[in-house]
Coordinates of C-alpha atoms in Angstrom, one line a residue:
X5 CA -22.0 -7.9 17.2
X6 CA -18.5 -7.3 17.6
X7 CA -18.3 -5.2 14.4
X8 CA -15.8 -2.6 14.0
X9 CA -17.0 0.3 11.7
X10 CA -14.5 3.0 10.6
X11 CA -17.0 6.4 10.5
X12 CA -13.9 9.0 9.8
X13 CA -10.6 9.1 9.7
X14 CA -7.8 11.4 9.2
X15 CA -4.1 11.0 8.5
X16 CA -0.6 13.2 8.6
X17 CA 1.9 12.4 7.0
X18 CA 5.1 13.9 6.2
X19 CA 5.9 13.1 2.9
X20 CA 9.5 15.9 2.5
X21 CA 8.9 17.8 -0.7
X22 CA 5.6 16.5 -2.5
X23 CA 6.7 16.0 -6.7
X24 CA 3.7 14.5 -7.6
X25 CA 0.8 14.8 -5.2
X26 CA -1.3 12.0 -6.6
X27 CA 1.2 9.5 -6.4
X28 CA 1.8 10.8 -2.2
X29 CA -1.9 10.9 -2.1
X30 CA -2.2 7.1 -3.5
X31 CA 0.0 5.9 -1.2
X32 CA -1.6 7.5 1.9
X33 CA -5.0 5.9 0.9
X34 CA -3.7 2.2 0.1
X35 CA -1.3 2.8 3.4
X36 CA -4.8 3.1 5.3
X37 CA -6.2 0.2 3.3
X38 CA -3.4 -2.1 4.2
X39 CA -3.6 -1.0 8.1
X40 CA -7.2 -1.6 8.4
X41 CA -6.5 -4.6 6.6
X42 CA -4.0 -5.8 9.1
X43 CA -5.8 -4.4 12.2
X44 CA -9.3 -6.3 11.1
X45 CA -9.2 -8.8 8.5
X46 CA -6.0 -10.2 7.5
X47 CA -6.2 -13.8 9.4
X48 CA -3.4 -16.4 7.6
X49 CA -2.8 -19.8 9.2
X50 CA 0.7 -20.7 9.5
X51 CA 2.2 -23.3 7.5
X52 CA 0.9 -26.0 5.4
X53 CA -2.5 -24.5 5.4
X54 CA -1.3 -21.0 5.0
X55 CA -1.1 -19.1 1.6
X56 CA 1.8 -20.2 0.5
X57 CA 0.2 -23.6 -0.5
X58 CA -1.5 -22.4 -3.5
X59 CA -5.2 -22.4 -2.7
X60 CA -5.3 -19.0 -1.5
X61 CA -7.4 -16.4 -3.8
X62 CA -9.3 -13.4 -2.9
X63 CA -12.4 -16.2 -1.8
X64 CA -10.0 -17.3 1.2
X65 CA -8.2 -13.5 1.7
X66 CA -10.4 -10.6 2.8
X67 CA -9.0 -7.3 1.5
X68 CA -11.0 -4.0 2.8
X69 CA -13.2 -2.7 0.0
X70 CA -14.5 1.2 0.2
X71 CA -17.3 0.4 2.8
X72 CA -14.5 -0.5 5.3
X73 CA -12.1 2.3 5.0
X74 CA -14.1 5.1 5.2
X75 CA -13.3 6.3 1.3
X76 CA -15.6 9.2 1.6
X77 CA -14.4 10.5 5.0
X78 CA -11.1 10.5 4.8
X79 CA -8.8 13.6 5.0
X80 CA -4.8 14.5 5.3
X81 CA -2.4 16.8 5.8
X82 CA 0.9 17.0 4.9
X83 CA 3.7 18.6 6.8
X84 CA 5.8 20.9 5.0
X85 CA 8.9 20.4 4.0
X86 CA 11.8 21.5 6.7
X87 CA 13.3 24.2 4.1
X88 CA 13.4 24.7 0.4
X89 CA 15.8 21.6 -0.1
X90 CA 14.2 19.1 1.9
X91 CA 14.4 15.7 -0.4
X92 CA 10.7 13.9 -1.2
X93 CA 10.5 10.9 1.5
X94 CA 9.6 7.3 0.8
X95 CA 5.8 6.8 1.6
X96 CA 5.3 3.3 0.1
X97 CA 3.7 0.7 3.3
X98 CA 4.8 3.4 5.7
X99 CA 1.9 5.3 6.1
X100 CA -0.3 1.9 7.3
X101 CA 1.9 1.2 10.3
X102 CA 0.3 4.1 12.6
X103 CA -2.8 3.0 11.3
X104 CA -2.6 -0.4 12.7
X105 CA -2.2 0.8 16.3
X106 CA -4.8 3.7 15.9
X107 CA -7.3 1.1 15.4
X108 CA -5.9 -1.3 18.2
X109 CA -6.6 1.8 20.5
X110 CA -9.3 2.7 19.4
X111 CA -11.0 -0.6 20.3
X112 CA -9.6 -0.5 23.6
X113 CA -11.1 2.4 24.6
X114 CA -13.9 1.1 23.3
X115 CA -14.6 -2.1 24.8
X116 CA -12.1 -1.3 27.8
X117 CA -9.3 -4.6 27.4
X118 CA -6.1 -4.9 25.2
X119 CA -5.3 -7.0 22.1
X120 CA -2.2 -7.9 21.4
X121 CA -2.4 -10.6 18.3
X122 CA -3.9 -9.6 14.9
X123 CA -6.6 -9.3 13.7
X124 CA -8.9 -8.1 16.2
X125 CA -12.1 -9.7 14.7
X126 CA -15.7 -9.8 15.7
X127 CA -15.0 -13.3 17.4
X128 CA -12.3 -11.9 19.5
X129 CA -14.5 -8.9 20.5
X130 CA -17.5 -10.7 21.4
X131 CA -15.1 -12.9 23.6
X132 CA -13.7 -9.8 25.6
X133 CA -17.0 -8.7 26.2
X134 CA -18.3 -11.8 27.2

């Protein structure tokens, strides 16, 4: 079909000193939302027809929902901070960039040729295979 189903996946991060682990843990889960997002979904025509004309809602956007990323296998670690005065780092968007490639690879391997624009949808899949 051309489906891309996301079983597992694991992420590690290194966030410096952790102050509040839920907030570090928040922005490791939505930085794997918005990576799968931008791997498989997010399609935006350019200009007049693009978002920015008004008409855009969530019926013309596809955001992944919990079925898509996995939200009952993921996992993380954390790398420790370097010594006792490391600073807390910035996690915001950072963590999805990885993410994006991870996924790009992982299709590769999977159906053996490269894509180089995203996203890499069904329709694009089905045409490398064809």
């Amino acid at each position: 079909t051309g489906d891309v189903e996301i079983l597992r996946l694991h992420n590690l991060l290194d966030p410096g000193k952790v102050v509040v682990p839920a907030l570090v843990s928040g922005q490791q889960q939505g930085g794997l939302a918005m990576g799968i997002g931008h791997a498989l979904m997010e399609e935006l025509p350019l200009y007049e027809d693009g978002p920015g004309n008004g008409t855009w809602n969530f019926n013309r956007y596809t955001l992944p929902r919990a079925k898509d990323v996995a939200v009952w296998k993921q996992t993380a670690d954390y790398l420790p901070p370097l010594s006792e005065t490391s600073p807390p780092k910035g996690m915001a968007e950072l963590g999805m960039i990885p993410v994006v490639a991870a996924i790009s690879n992982a299709i590769t391997h999977a159906v053996n040729k490269r894509f180089y624009e995203f996203p890499i949808t069904p329709k694009k899949i089905k045409e490398a295979l064809a």
